[in-house]
Amino acid sequence: MDANDAMKRSRREFLKMAGAAAAGVVLARRPFAAHAAVSGSGMKIGIIGSGRIGGTLGGLWVKAGHEVLLSARNLDPVKKLAADLGPRARAGTPREAAVFGEVVLISVPYSALPQVGRDLAGELRGKVILDTCNPIPGRDGDMAVAARAKGTGVASPEFLPGVRLVRAFNSVSFRALRSEAHRAGEKVGIPLAGDDEAALKVATRLVEDAGFEPVVVGGLARAIEFDTGAPVYGKALTARELRRGLKIGS
């Protein structure tokens, strides 16, 4: 083998190794969701909007062994909440929450959702996003009217392009989330809607870890069935009652 042949062979071997490494990077960057949901390992969860819903769920997930980064416009109460929750919780900006989270919960007024999508498009792209936001015309204006007409499962992806969206935790009050988590007997059902099967698996696990029973309704288009104003909305129903109300199999 002459020097030229050796150089060509070395280059081929290098490219082969580089290709394998690149494939490894791609695999590492692929959504972790299915593995995490099956393995039972703790997740890193970013929470954008750590008020009544986001703060309550953050506390429940910390107790379940997950790491949580809580964020809000006013960081002072969030810092206090994080300190109260212990070493698995920390406080930061919405951008820091978006970067930190393998899964990101967004719980903000619906009118803020477009801005979140614009500001954090790069950080959120490709991630599992749990969307709890409800359009309320009296608070959010005309955009809420349009969102309610088409359904949040259709409207929210328009504001959050490129994410793996699951509608979750929007139909039960924060009071019920606080008082009914991990209760004995039949658990309160949390309806879920999403088009990404692996993302739904992650959402299912996080519902269970929070102390509730997940009820997968179907694709995002069916989220309208538990949107604001729907018959099951705002009621802490058991999973069995929820399935009956949504007319889906038990």
Tab-separated table of C-alpha atoms in Angstrom:
chain	number	residue	atom	x	y	z
A	1	MET	CA	0.000	0.000	0.000
A	2	ASP	CA	1.550	3.351	-1.063
A	3	ALA	CA	1.278	6.604	0.848
A	4	ASN	CA	-1.651	7.851	-1.243
A	5	ASP	CA	-3.638	4.657	-0.640
A	6	ALA	CA	-2.895	4.866	3.073
A	7	MET	CA	-4.060	8.454	3.201
A	8	LYS	CA	-7.275	7.581	1.338
A	9	ARG	CA	-7.933	4.657	3.668
A	10	SER	CA	-7.272	6.803	6.730
A	11	ARG	CA	-9.614	9.459	5.400
A	12	ARG	CA	-12.370	6.851	4.765
A	13	GLU	CA	-11.926	5.460	8.269
A	14	PHE	CA	-12.021	8.967	9.734
A	15	LEU	CA	-15.205	9.823	7.831
A	16	LYS	CA	-16.771	6.549	8.942
A	17	MET	CA	-15.923	7.293	12.564
A	18	ALA	CA	-17.152	10.871	12.219
A	19	GLY	CA	-20.380	9.628	10.708
A	20	ALA	CA	-20.908	7.248	13.583
A	21	ALA	CA	-20.208	10.004	16.063
A	22	ALA	CA	-22.617	12.329	14.303
A	23	ALA	CA	-25.271	9.635	14.378
A	24	GLY	CA	-24.670	9.321	18.081
A	25	VAL	CA	-25.179	13.047	18.508
A	26	VAL	CA	-28.400	12.887	16.510
A	27	LEU	CA	-29.626	10.030	18.632
A	28	ALA	CA	-28.674	11.913	21.772
A	29	ARG	CA	-30.642	14.907	20.562
A	30	ARG	CA	-33.675	12.918	19.585
A	31	PRO	CA	-36.550	13.273	22.011
A	32	PHE	CA	-35.699	11.432	25.188
A	33	ALA	CA	-39.355	11.046	25.959
A	34	ALA	CA	-40.014	7.383	25.271
A	35	HIS	CA	-36.900	6.248	27.130
A	36	ALA	CA	-37.513	8.514	30.102
A	37	ALA	CA	-41.139	7.480	30.345
A	38	VAL	CA	-40.216	3.790	30.302
A	39	SER	CA	-37.069	3.966	32.437
A	40	GLY	CA	-38.681	5.811	35.319
A	41	SER	CA	-35.653	8.100	35.651
A	42	GLY	CA	-36.158	11.623	36.924
A	43	MET	CA	-36.720	14.304	34.312
A	44	LYS	CA	-35.652	17.908	34.063
A	45	ILE	CA	-38.821	19.995	33.832
A	46	GLY	CA	-38.904	23.673	32.965
A	47	ILE	CA	-41.999	25.592	34.032
A	48	ILE	CA	-42.855	28.821	32.249
A	49	GLY	CA	-45.408	30.515	34.446
A	50	SER	CA	-45.085	29.254	38.023
A	51	GLY	CA	-48.338	30.581	39.405
A	52	ARG	CA	-51.206	28.563	40.788
A	53	ILE	CA	-51.102	25.714	38.258
A	54	GLY	CA	-47.393	25.758	37.409
A	55	GLY	CA	-46.259	26.200	40.995
A	56	THR	CA	-48.536	23.449	42.262
A	57	LEU	CA	-47.389	20.968	39.636
A	58	GLY	CA	-43.767	21.918	40.182
A	59	GLY	CA	-44.099	20.984	43.832
A	60	LEU	CA	-45.771	17.679	43.036
A	61	TRP	CA	-43.092	16.763	40.516
A	62	VAL	CA	-40.254	17.642	42.872
A	63	LYS	CA	-41.785	15.281	45.440
A	64	ALA	CA	-41.903	12.609	42.729
A	65	GLY	CA	-38.144	12.895	42.164
A	66	HIS	CA	-37.920	15.250	39.188
A	67	GLU	CA	-35.768	18.359	38.879
A	68	VAL	CA	-37.729	21.537	38.251
A	69	LEU	CA	-36.792	25.045	37.164
A	70	LEU	CA	-39.594	27.468	38.010
A	71	SER	CA	-39.925	30.768	36.201
A	72	ALA	CA	-42.219	33.777	36.191
A	73	ARG	CA	-42.163	37.505	35.429
A	74	ASN	CA	-41.707	38.269	39.133
A	75	LEU	CA	-38.956	36.020	40.425
A	76	ASP	CA	-39.169	36.854	44.128
A	77	PRO	CA	-42.093	34.536	45.007
A	78	VAL	CA	-40.694	31.893	42.649
A	79	LYS	CA	-37.349	31.969	44.437
A	80	LYS	CA	-39.139	31.475	47.736
A	81	LEU	CA	-41.163	28.575	46.333
A	82	ALA	CA	-38.020	26.937	44.947
A	83	ALA	CA	-36.264	27.327	48.296
A	84	ASP	CA	-39.230	25.756	50.077
A	85	LEU	CA	-39.242	22.813	47.668
A	86	GLY	CA	-35.607	21.927	48.294
A	87	PRO	CA	-32.537	21.111	46.207
A	88	ARG	CA	-34.411	19.649	43.240
A	89	ALA	CA	-36.051	23.026	42.547
A	90	ARG	CA	-34.562	26.279	41.366
A	91	ALA	CA	-35.805	29.588	40.019
A	92	GLY	CA	-34.897	31.334	36.792
A	93	THR	CA	-36.086	33.232	33.766
A	94	PRO	CA	-38.493	31.745	31.199
A	95	ARG	CA	-35.578	31.342	28.816
A	96	GLU	CA	-33.607	29.447	31.435
A	97	ALA	CA	-36.622	27.215	32.057
A	98	ALA	CA	-36.947	26.534	28.332
A	99	VAL	CA	-33.262	25.613	28.062
A	100	PHE	CA	-33.252	23.544	31.264
A	101	GLY	CA	-36.319	21.455	30.622
A	102	GLU	CA	-36.311	18.186	28.768
A	103	VAL	CA	-40.039	18.724	29.194
A	104	VAL	CA	-41.501	22.229	29.473
A	105	LEU	CA	-44.827	23.130	31.060
A	106	ILE	CA	-46.302	26.424	29.864
A	107	SER	CA	-48.904	27.948	32.151
A	108	VAL	CA	-49.430	31.598	31.225
A	109	PRO	CA	-52.408	33.722	30.165
A	110	TYR	CA	-53.369	32.619	26.668
A	111	SER	CA	-52.654	36.057	25.231
A	112	ALA	CA	-49.008	35.632	26.307
A	113	LEU	CA	-48.597	32.369	24.386
A	114	PRO	CA	-47.709	33.977	21.012
A	115	GLN	CA	-44.936	36.011	22.655
A	116	VAL	CA	-43.582	32.933	24.424
A	117	GLY	CA	-43.511	31.155	21.081
A	118	ARG	CA	-41.663	34.021	19.397
A	119	ASP	CA	-39.175	34.669	22.183
A	120	LEU	CA	-38.294	31.040	22.887
A	121	ALA	CA	-38.759	29.391	19.503
A	122	GLY	CA	-35.228	28.006	19.345
A	123	GLU	CA	-35.158	26.803	22.925
A	124	LEU	CA	-38.537	25.046	22.708
A	125	ARG	CA	-38.207	23.492	19.262
A	126	GLY	CA	-38.425	19.704	19.315
A	127	LYS	CA	-39.260	19.488	23.018
A	128	VAL	CA	-42.284	17.975	24.716
A	129	ILE	CA	-44.456	20.906	25.743
A	130	LEU	CA	-47.354	20.570	28.176
A	131	ASP	CA	-49.791	23.400	27.447
A	132	THR	CA	-52.192	24.304	30.250
A	133	CYS	CA	-53.181	27.719	28.877
A	134	ASN	CA	-56.873	28.553	28.504
A	135	PRO	CA	-58.241	31.311	26.248
A	136	ILE	CA	-60.506	33.632	28.247
A	137	PRO	CA	-61.966	36.472	26.141
A	138	GLY	CA	-62.484	38.806	29.102
A	139	ARG	CA	-58.771	38.586	29.909
A	140	ASP	CA	-57.118	37.695	26.597
A	141	GLY	CA	-59.199	39.644	24.095
A	142	ASP	CA	-60.221	38.761	20.560
A	143	MET	CA	-57.486	36.182	20.057
A	144	ALA	CA	-59.131	34.086	22.757
A	145	VAL	CA	-62.425	34.136	20.870
A	146	ALA	CA	-60.690	32.804	17.756
A	147	ALA	CA	-58.779	30.165	19.752
A	148	ARG	CA	-61.909	28.888	21.445
A	149	ALA	CA	-63.726	28.672	18.122
A	150	LYS	CA	-61.072	26.458	16.530
A	151	GLY	CA	-60.058	24.683	19.759
A	152	THR	CA	-56.808	25.063	21.675
A	153	GLY	CA	-55.401	21.865	20.203
A	154	VAL	CA	-55.455	23.603	16.830
A	155	ALA	CA	-54.716	27.153	18.001
A	156	SER	CA	-51.792	26.544	20.370
A	157	PRO	CA	-49.531	24.808	17.792
A	158	GLU	CA	-49.857	27.915	15.635
A	159	PHE	CA	-48.210	29.902	18.425
A	160	LEU	CA	-45.659	27.198	19.316
A	161	PRO	CA	-44.405	25.823	15.991
A	162	GLY	CA	-41.977	22.928	15.965
A	163	VAL	CA	-42.768	21.614	19.448
A	164	ARG	CA	-44.254	18.282	20.497
A	165	LEU	CA	-47.386	19.665	22.078
A	166	VAL	CA	-49.684	17.970	24.564
A	167	ARG	CA	-52.745	19.720	26.003
A	168	ALA	CA	-52.713	18.857	29.698
A	169	PHE	CA	-53.714	20.109	33.155
A	170	ASN	CA	-55.990	22.817	31.732
A	171	SER	CA	-59.366	21.471	32.849
A	172	VAL	CA	-58.890	21.005	36.608
A	173	SER	CA	-58.522	23.902	39.044
A	174	PHE	CA	-55.334	24.488	40.997
A	175	ARG	CA	-57.326	23.879	44.177
A	176	ALA	CA	-58.195	20.378	43.008
A	177	LEU	CA	-54.587	19.783	41.957
A	178	ARG	CA	-53.505	20.686	45.482
A	179	SER	CA	-56.175	18.821	47.416
A	180	GLU	CA	-56.763	15.717	45.290
A	181	ALA	CA	-53.236	14.660	44.332
A	182	HIS	CA	-52.459	11.062	45.322
A	183	ARG	CA	-55.811	10.666	47.029
A	184	ALA	CA	-56.978	7.213	48.075
A	185	GLY	CA	-59.490	5.370	45.929
A	186	GLU	CA	-60.324	6.477	42.407
A	187	LYS	CA	-58.032	9.254	41.312
A	188	VAL	CA	-59.037	12.450	39.569
A	189	GLY	CA	-58.654	12.091	35.808
A	190	ILE	CA	-56.552	14.491	33.746
A	191	PRO	CA	-57.474	14.592	30.042
A	192	LEU	CA	-54.627	14.666	27.534
A	193	ALA	CA	-54.578	15.353	23.807
A	194	GLY	CA	-51.593	15.151	21.493
A	195	ASP	CA	-50.462	14.000	18.077
A	196	ASP	CA	-47.043	12.700	19.184
A	197	GLU	CA	-47.230	9.258	20.764
A	198	ALA	CA	-43.927	9.510	22.633
A	199	ALA	CA	-44.852	12.948	23.972
A	200	LEU	CA	-48.147	11.529	25.214
A	201	LYS	CA	-46.219	8.801	27.048
A	202	VAL	CA	-44.191	11.451	28.844
A	203	ALA	CA	-47.311	13.436	29.697
A	204	THR	CA	-48.981	10.263	30.944
A	205	ARG	CA	-46.120	9.532	33.290
A	206	LEU	CA	-46.038	13.098	34.612
A	207	VAL	CA	-49.776	13.010	35.291
A	208	GLU	CA	-49.276	9.799	37.260
A	209	ASP	CA	-46.263	11.198	39.114
A	210	ALA	CA	-48.342	14.220	40.112
A	211	GLY	CA	-50.902	11.876	41.680
A	212	PHE	CA	-53.657	11.714	39.070
A	213	GLU	CA	-54.903	9.314	36.406
A	214	PRO	CA	-54.214	10.200	32.775
A	215	VAL	CA	-57.032	9.932	30.248
A	216	VAL	CA	-55.763	10.151	26.674
A	217	VAL	CA	-58.607	11.591	24.640
A	218	GLY	CA	-56.899	11.492	21.246
A	219	GLY	CA	-55.125	13.862	18.886
A	220	LEU	CA	-54.796	17.590	19.385
A	221	ALA	CA	-57.982	18.305	17.471
A	222	ARG	CA	-59.915	16.597	20.275
A	223	ALA	CA	-58.583	18.956	22.949
A	224	ILE	CA	-61.634	21.112	22.266
A	225	GLU	CA	-63.644	18.454	24.123
A	226	PHE	CA	-62.080	19.543	27.427
A	227	ASP	CA	-61.466	23.213	26.633
A	228	THR	CA	-63.006	26.038	28.614
A	229	GLY	CA	-66.791	25.743	28.432
A	230	ALA	CA	-66.854	22.021	27.630
A	231	PRO	CA	-69.119	19.864	29.840
A	232	VAL	CA	-66.156	18.236	31.627
A	233	TYR	CA	-64.188	21.464	32.080
A	234	GLY	CA	-63.569	22.692	35.612
A	235	LYS	CA	-64.706	19.479	37.291
A	236	ALA	CA	-62.522	17.200	39.383
A	237	LEU	CA	-63.961	14.020	37.876
A	238	THR	CA	-62.614	10.550	38.441
A	239	ALA	CA	-61.016	8.994	35.388
A	240	ARG	CA	-64.062	6.767	34.978
A	241	GLU	CA	-66.432	9.737	35.133
A	242	LEU	CA	-64.210	11.689	32.753
A	243	ARG	CA	-64.195	8.898	30.183
A	244	ARG	CA	-67.951	8.691	30.410
A	245	GLY	CA	-68.293	12.440	29.974
A	246	LEU	CA	-65.971	12.395	26.984
A	247	LYS	CA	-67.620	9.305	25.524
A	248	ILE	CA	-64.398	7.345	25.212
A	249	GLY	CA	-63.649	3.736	26.099
A	250	SER	CA	-62.860	2.827	29.701
